[in-house]
Amino acid sequence: MTPSLVDSRQSIATKPRLGFVGVGWIGRNRLEAIQKSGLAEVTAVADESREACAAVEQIAPGCHYVGSLDEMLFADLDGVVIATPSALHADQAITALEHGLAVFCQKPLARTAAETTRVIDAARAADRLLGVDLSYRNTLGMRRVRDLIQAGALGHVYAADLVFHNAYGPDKPWFFDPRLSGGGCVIDLGVHLVDLALWALGFPRVIGTTSRLYSKGAPLRDRTSQVEDFAEARLDLDGGAVIRLACSWNLPAGRDAVIEVAFYGTGGGAAMRNVNGSFLDFRTERFRGTSREVLSDGHEDWGGRAAVEWSRQLAAGGRFDPAVEHVAEVASALDGIYAGDA
Ligand SMILES: NC(=O)c1ccc[n+]([C@@H]2O[C@H](COP(=O)([O-])OP(=O)(O)OC[C@H]3O[C@@H](n4cnc5c(N)ncnc54)[C@H](O)[C@@H]3O)[C@@H](O)[C@H]2O)c1
């Protein structure tokens, strides 16, 4: 489909027509969220797995199953949602954008900052909406924490501690194959931590990085054959703040997950922490000295919010949104973590 055909059809159709590439666990989840929102029409699905396709049949009856993204390019769509193994994202996103399609991609958008920049450049050149599922930004807790920081309520924020231990561990083999994953817990979980820290602080420049990466308890030696399953890193920011990060897979943490995002400033602190090892439920508190106040608590359905918001923007005729350029800064910080393992 040429960009001009997309343009003319979008002006008369209200609901964008979407294709989904990769409908495993998260693709199916985001498909359901978009379908439920009623903001877009799911018309095509591509997945290498028949079982994965069969599992979406009930959620999106009547949608068309195609063998690959390449076939999808000729299916008269406005946008594609990509949820394939991480190392495939960049090429698939660029292919779709160059065919005039908007893209909503799972994190990580790409494996490196250079690759991330290529995807963003393709979106800018095509003037197409590009969204990335940095989903934890959409928790009520993180929105409250960021609002406090941005309003100056915590004073000068000089320290942040962020932790994401997925003790349950990835349950699909591709996560452990660098050719498909692009890396281990840093690219999988560290991407959320770096994004949350920089996003909440207004994307200050990272001026220094140190890190340690491990695989099965020993220093990570070869990224082409191994992926890290534990990492800790320190990012020094322009303005003097320090961010400390730790993330892992299969750490013996005594619960499914430990997720914590805490900021400390001259005027107080605030933190979002998961409850009872949950990946989904958080309690968020504001700190004043030794006392604390709950900002949000309990279960909320936040996972599909970024996908729904992207659909809303697309339905409103949204084109390239420069806000996505910050994703390259996150990718650059991840490059630093991989390089900073001295
Ligand atoms: N935003 C978030 O918070 C979040 C959460 C979980 C996963 N993710 C990301 O989502 C992506 C998918 O993770 P998952 O857990 O759903 O994995 P998954 O293995 O359950 O799903 C991936 C699907 O892609 C399909 N696939 C593989 N190669 C393909 C190709 N070339 N074309 C079409 N389909 C293909 C597989 O058959 C599978 O069904 C990963 O990049 C992961 O990092 C993001």
Coordinates of C-alpha atoms and ligand atoms in Angstrom, one line a residue:
M1 CA 0.0 0.0 0.0
T2 CA 1.4 3.4 -0.9
P3 CA 1.3 6.2 1.6
S4 CA -1.1 8.2 -0.6
L5 CA -3.6 5.3 -0.6
V6 CA -3.4 5.2 3.2
D7 CA -4.0 8.9 3.4
S8 CA -7.1 8.9 1.2
R9 CA -8.7 6.0 3.0
Q10 CA -8.0 7.3 6.5
S11 CA -9.8 10.5 5.7
I12 CA -13.0 8.6 5.1
A13 CA -12.7 5.7 7.6
T14 CA -13.1 6.6 11.3
K15 CA -11.7 3.4 12.8
P16 CA -8.1 2.5 11.8
R17 CA -7.6 -1.0 10.4
L18 CA -4.9 -2.9 12.3
G19 CA -2.7 -5.9 11.7
F20 CA -1.0 -7.8 14.6
V21 CA 2.4 -9.4 14.0
G22 CA 3.1 -11.8 16.8
V23 CA 0.1 -12.8 18.9
G24 CA 1.8 -14.7 21.7
W25 CA 1.2 -13.7 25.3
I26 CA 1.6 -10.0 25.1
G27 CA 0.3 -9.6 21.5
R28 CA -2.9 -11.3 22.4
N29 CA -3.2 -9.2 25.6
R30 CA -2.8 -5.9 23.6
L31 CA -5.1 -7.1 20.9
E32 CA -7.8 -7.8 23.5
A33 CA -7.3 -4.3 25.0
I34 CA -7.6 -2.5 21.7
Q35 CA -10.5 -4.7 20.6
K36 CA -12.3 -3.8 23.9
S37 CA -11.6 -0.1 23.4
G38 CA -13.5 -0.1 20.1
L39 CA -11.1 2.4 18.8
A40 CA -9.7 0.3 16.0
E41 CA -10.6 -2.7 13.9
V42 CA -8.4 -5.7 14.1
T43 CA -8.4 -7.1 10.5
A44 CA -5.2 -9.1 10.1
V45 CA -3.0 -11.4 12.2
A46 CA 0.4 -12.9 11.4
D47 CA 2.1 -15.4 13.6
E48 CA 4.4 -18.4 12.9
S49 CA 2.4 -20.4 15.4
R50 CA -0.9 -21.9 14.4
E51 CA -1.8 -22.2 18.1
A52 CA -1.1 -18.5 18.7
C53 CA -3.4 -17.7 15.8
A54 CA -6.1 -20.1 17.0
A55 CA -6.0 -18.4 20.4
V56 CA -7.0 -15.0 19.0
E57 CA -9.9 -16.3 16.9
Q58 CA -12.3 -15.9 19.8
I59 CA -11.1 -12.4 20.6
A60 CA -11.1 -11.1 17.0
P61 CA -13.7 -13.1 15.0
G62 CA -13.5 -12.5 11.3
C63 CA -10.0 -11.2 11.1
H64 CA -7.8 -12.4 8.3
Y65 CA -4.8 -14.7 9.0
V66 CA -1.7 -14.1 6.9
G67 CA 1.6 -15.9 6.9
S68 CA 3.9 -13.0 7.5
L69 CA 4.3 -9.3 7.9
D70 CA 5.2 -9.1 4.2
E71 CA 1.7 -10.5 3.3
M72 CA 0.2 -8.0 5.7
L73 CA 1.7 -5.1 3.8
F74 CA -0.9 -5.7 1.1
A75 CA -3.9 -6.1 3.4
D76 CA -5.2 -2.5 3.3
L77 CA -4.2 -1.5 6.8
D78 CA -3.5 1.7 8.6
G79 CA -1.2 0.3 11.3
V80 CA 0.5 -2.7 12.7
V81 CA 1.1 -3.8 16.3
I82 CA 4.3 -5.7 16.7
A83 CA 4.8 -8.3 19.5
T84 CA 7.3 -10.7 18.2
P85 CA 10.6 -11.8 19.8
S86 CA 12.6 -8.6 20.6
A87 CA 15.4 -8.8 18.1
L88 CA 12.9 -8.8 15.2
H89 CA 11.2 -5.6 16.2
A90 CA 13.4 -3.0 14.5
D91 CA 13.4 -4.6 11.0
Q92 CA 9.6 -5.3 11.2
A93 CA 8.9 -1.8 12.3
I94 CA 11.0 -0.2 9.6
T95 CA 9.4 -2.5 6.9
A96 CA 5.9 -1.4 8.1
L97 CA 6.7 2.3 8.3
E98 CA 8.3 2.3 4.9
H99 CA 5.0 0.9 3.5
G100 CA 3.2 3.9 5.1
L101 CA 1.8 2.0 8.1
A102 CA 1.7 3.4 11.6
V103 CA 3.4 1.1 14.2
F104 CA 2.9 0.2 17.8
C105 CA 5.8 -1.9 18.9
Q106 CA 6.5 -3.9 22.1
K107 CA 9.6 -2.8 24.0
P108 CA 12.4 -2.9 23.2
L109 CA 11.9 -1.0 20.0
A110 CA 15.4 -2.2 18.9
R111 CA 18.6 -3.8 20.3
T112 CA 20.8 -0.7 20.3
A113 CA 20.6 3.1 20.1
A114 CA 21.7 3.0 16.5
E115 CA 19.0 0.6 15.5
T116 CA 16.4 2.5 17.5
T117 CA 17.4 5.7 15.7
R118 CA 16.9 4.0 12.4
V119 CA 13.3 3.0 13.3
I120 CA 12.5 6.5 14.6
D121 CA 14.1 8.0 11.4
A122 CA 11.8 5.8 9.3
A123 CA 8.7 6.9 11.2
R124 CA 9.7 10.6 10.8
A125 CA 10.5 10.2 7.1
A126 CA 7.1 8.4 6.5
D127 CA 5.3 10.8 8.9
R128 CA 3.7 7.9 10.6
L129 CA 2.7 7.4 14.2
L130 CA 5.2 5.3 16.1
G131 CA 4.4 4.1 19.6
V132 CA 6.4 1.9 22.0
D133 CA 4.9 -0.2 24.8
L134 CA 6.8 1.2 27.8
S135 CA 3.8 0.0 29.7
Y136 CA 4.7 0.8 33.3
R137 CA 4.5 4.5 32.6
N138 CA 0.8 4.0 32.5
T139 CA 0.4 2.7 36.1
L140 CA -1.5 5.2 38.3
G141 CA 1.4 5.0 40.7
M142 CA 4.1 6.1 38.2
R143 CA 1.9 8.9 36.9
R144 CA 1.5 10.2 40.5
V145 CA 5.2 9.9 41.2
R146 CA 6.2 11.7 38.0
D147 CA 3.6 14.4 38.6
L148 CA 5.2 15.1 42.1
I149 CA 8.7 15.2 40.6
Q150 CA 7.7 17.4 37.7
A151 CA 5.8 19.8 40.0
G152 CA 8.9 20.1 42.1
A153 CA 7.2 18.6 45.2
L154 CA 10.2 16.4 46.0
G155 CA 12.6 19.3 45.6
H156 CA 15.9 18.6 43.8
V157 CA 15.7 14.8 43.1
Y158 CA 19.3 13.6 43.5
A159 CA 18.9 9.8 43.8
A160 CA 16.7 7.0 42.4
D161 CA 16.7 3.3 43.1
L162 CA 15.0 1.0 40.6
V163 CA 14.7 -2.8 40.8
F164 CA 13.0 -5.3 38.6
H165 CA 13.7 -9.0 39.5
N166 CA 11.6 -11.4 37.5
A167 CA 12.2 -14.4 39.8
Y168 CA 9.6 -16.5 37.9
G169 CA 11.8 -16.0 34.8
P170 CA 11.0 -15.9 31.1
D171 CA 8.9 -18.9 30.1
K172 CA 9.8 -19.0 26.4
P173 CA 13.2 -20.3 25.0
W174 CA 13.7 -17.4 22.6
F175 CA 14.4 -15.1 25.6
F176 CA 17.7 -17.0 26.2
D177 CA 18.8 -16.9 22.5
P178 CA 20.7 -13.6 21.9
R179 CA 19.8 -13.8 18.1
L180 CA 16.1 -13.5 19.0
S181 CA 16.2 -11.6 22.2
G182 CA 19.1 -9.2 21.6
G183 CA 20.1 -9.6 25.3
G184 CA 18.9 -10.7 28.7
C185 CA 17.4 -9.0 31.7
V186 CA 18.8 -5.6 30.8
I187 CA 17.0 -5.3 27.4
D188 CA 13.9 -7.1 28.8
L189 CA 13.5 -5.5 32.2
G190 CA 16.2 -2.8 32.5
V191 CA 14.6 -1.0 29.6
H192 CA 11.5 -0.4 31.8
L193 CA 13.7 0.9 34.7
V194 CA 15.8 3.2 32.6
D195 CA 12.7 4.5 30.9
L196 CA 10.8 5.1 34.1
A197 CA 13.8 6.9 35.7
L198 CA 14.5 9.2 32.7
W199 CA 10.8 9.8 31.9
A200 CA 10.0 10.8 35.5
L201 CA 13.0 13.1 35.7
G202 CA 12.3 14.8 32.3
F203 CA 14.9 13.0 30.3
P204 CA 18.2 14.5 31.7
R205 CA 21.3 13.5 29.9
V206 CA 23.2 10.4 31.1
I207 CA 26.9 11.5 31.5
G208 CA 28.4 8.3 33.0
T209 CA 27.6 4.6 33.4
T210 CA 29.1 1.8 35.4
S211 CA 27.6 -1.7 35.4
R212 CA 28.1 -5.4 36.2
L213 CA 26.5 -8.1 34.2
Y214 CA 26.3 -11.8 35.2
S215 CA 25.1 -15.1 33.7
K216 CA 24.4 -17.9 36.1
G217 CA 26.4 -16.3 38.8
A218 CA 29.5 -15.6 36.8
P219 CA 30.5 -12.4 34.9
L220 CA 28.9 -12.3 31.4
R221 CA 31.7 -13.1 29.0
D222 CA 30.2 -13.3 25.5
R223 CA 27.0 -11.5 24.4
T224 CA 26.8 -13.5 21.2
S225 CA 26.3 -16.8 23.0
Q226 CA 25.0 -15.8 26.4
V227 CA 22.4 -13.5 27.9
E228 CA 22.8 -11.7 31.2
D229 CA 20.4 -12.9 34.0
F230 CA 21.6 -10.4 36.6
A231 CA 22.7 -6.8 36.2
E232 CA 23.3 -3.9 38.4
A233 CA 24.2 -0.4 37.1
R234 CA 24.7 3.2 38.1
L235 CA 23.8 6.0 35.8
D236 CA 25.2 9.5 36.5
L237 CA 23.0 12.3 35.2
D238 CA 23.6 15.8 34.1
G239 CA 22.7 17.9 37.1
G240 CA 24.3 15.6 39.6
A241 CA 21.6 12.9 40.3
V242 CA 22.5 9.3 40.5
I243 CA 20.3 6.3 39.4
R244 CA 21.0 2.9 40.7
L245 CA 19.4 -0.1 38.9
A246 CA 19.3 -3.8 39.4
C247 CA 17.4 -6.4 37.3
S248 CA 17.4 -10.1 37.0
W249 CA 15.8 -13.3 35.8
N250 CA 15.3 -16.3 38.1
L251 CA 16.8 -14.7 41.1
P252 CA 15.9 -16.7 44.2
A253 CA 13.9 -13.8 45.5
G254 CA 11.2 -15.8 47.4
R255 CA 8.4 -14.4 45.3
D256 CA 7.5 -14.0 41.6
A257 CA 8.8 -10.5 41.2
V258 CA 10.4 -7.6 43.1
I259 CA 9.6 -4.3 41.4
E260 CA 10.5 -1.0 43.0
V261 CA 10.9 2.5 41.6
A262 CA 12.0 5.1 44.2
F263 CA 13.0 8.7 44.0
Y264 CA 14.6 10.8 46.7
G265 CA 14.9 14.6 46.7
T266 CA 15.6 17.5 49.0
G267 CA 11.9 17.9 49.6
G268 CA 11.0 14.3 50.2
G269 CA 10.7 10.9 48.4
A270 CA 8.2 8.7 46.5
A271 CA 8.2 5.1 45.6
M272 CA 6.1 2.6 43.7
R273 CA 6.6 -1.0 44.9
N274 CA 4.9 -4.2 43.8
V275 CA 2.6 -6.0 46.3
N276 CA 3.0 -9.7 47.3
G277 CA 5.4 -10.4 44.4
S278 CA 2.8 -9.3 41.8
F279 CA 3.8 -8.1 38.3
L280 CA 0.7 -6.1 38.1
D281 CA -0.3 -4.7 41.6
F282 CA 1.5 -1.8 43.2
R283 CA 1.4 0.4 46.2
T284 CA 2.7 3.9 45.7
E285 CA 3.7 6.2 48.6
R286 CA 5.1 9.6 49.2
F287 CA 7.7 10.0 51.9
R288 CA 8.3 13.0 54.2
G289 CA 11.3 12.2 56.5
T290 CA 10.3 9.0 58.3
S291 CA 6.6 9.2 57.7
R292 CA 4.7 8.1 54.6
E293 CA 1.4 8.6 52.8
V294 CA -0.3 6.2 50.3
L295 CA -0.8 7.7 46.9
S296 CA -2.3 4.7 45.2
D297 CA -2.8 1.1 46.1
G298 CA -4.4 -2.1 44.7
H299 CA -5.2 -3.7 41.4
E300 CA -5.8 -1.7 38.2
D301 CA -5.9 -2.8 34.6
W302 CA -3.0 -0.8 33.2
G303 CA -1.3 -3.2 30.8
G304 CA -3.1 -2.2 27.6
R305 CA -3.2 1.5 28.2
A306 CA -0.3 2.5 25.9
A307 CA -1.8 0.4 23.1
V308 CA -5.2 1.9 23.5
E309 CA -3.8 5.4 23.6
W310 CA -1.8 4.8 20.4
S311 CA -5.0 3.6 18.8
R312 CA -6.8 6.7 20.0
Q313 CA -4.1 8.9 18.5
L314 CA -4.2 6.9 15.2
A315 CA -8.0 7.2 15.0
A316 CA -7.6 11.0 15.4
G317 CA -5.3 11.0 12.4
G318 CA -2.1 11.2 14.4
R319 CA 1.1 11.3 12.5
F320 CA 4.8 11.1 13.6
D321 CA 4.9 12.2 17.3
P322 CA 8.4 13.5 18.3
A323 CA 7.8 12.3 21.9
V324 CA 9.0 8.9 20.6
E325 CA 12.5 10.3 20.1
H326 CA 13.1 9.8 23.8
V327 CA 13.2 6.1 23.3
A328 CA 16.6 6.6 21.6
E329 CA 17.9 8.1 24.8
V330 CA 16.7 5.1 26.7
A331 CA 18.4 2.8 24.2
S332 CA 21.6 4.8 24.5
A333 CA 21.6 4.3 28.3
L334 CA 21.1 0.6 27.7
D335 CA 24.1 0.6 25.3
G336 CA 26.1 2.3 28.1
I337 CA 25.0 -0.5 30.6
Y338 CA 26.2 -3.2 28.2
A339 CA 29.4 -1.3 27.5
G340 CA 30.0 -0.2 31.1
D341 CA 30.6 -3.7 32.4
A342 CA 34.3 -3.1 33.2
Ligands
LIG1 N1 5.5 -3.9 27.4 C1 5.6 -4.9 28.2 O1 5.5 -4.6 29.4 C2 5.9 -6.3 27.8 C3 5.6 -7.4 28.6 C4 5.9 -8.6 28.1 C5 6.5 -8.8 26.9 N2 6.9 -7.7 26.2 C6 7.6 -7.9 24.9 O2 6.7 -8.5 23.9 C7 7.4 -9.2 23.0 C8 6.7 -10.6 22.9 O3 6.8 -11.2 24.2 P1 5.9 -12.5 24.6 O4 6.1 -12.8 26.0 O5 4.5 -12.2 24.1 O6 6.5 -13.6 23.6 P2 5.7 -14.9 23.0 O7 6.8 -15.8 22.6 O8 4.6 -15.3 23.8 O9 5.1 -14.2 21.6 C9 5.8 -14.0 20.5 C10 5.0 -14.5 19.3 O10 5.7 -14.1 18.1 C11 5.6 -15.1 17.1 N3 6.6 -15.0 16.1 C12 7.9 -15.3 16.2 N4 8.5 -14.9 15.0 C13 7.6 -14.3 14.3 C14 7.6 -13.7 13.0 N5 8.7 -13.6 12.3 N6 6.4 -13.2 12.5 C15 5.3 -13.3 13.2 N7 5.2 -13.9 14.4 C16 6.3 -14.4 14.9 C17 5.7 -16.4 18.0 O11 5.1 -17.5 17.3 C18 4.9 -16.0 19.2 O12 3.5 -16.4 19.1 C19 8.8 -9.2 23.5 O13 9.6 -8.3 22.8 C20 8.7 -8.8 24.9 O14 9.9 -8.1 25.4 C21 6.6 -6.5 26.6

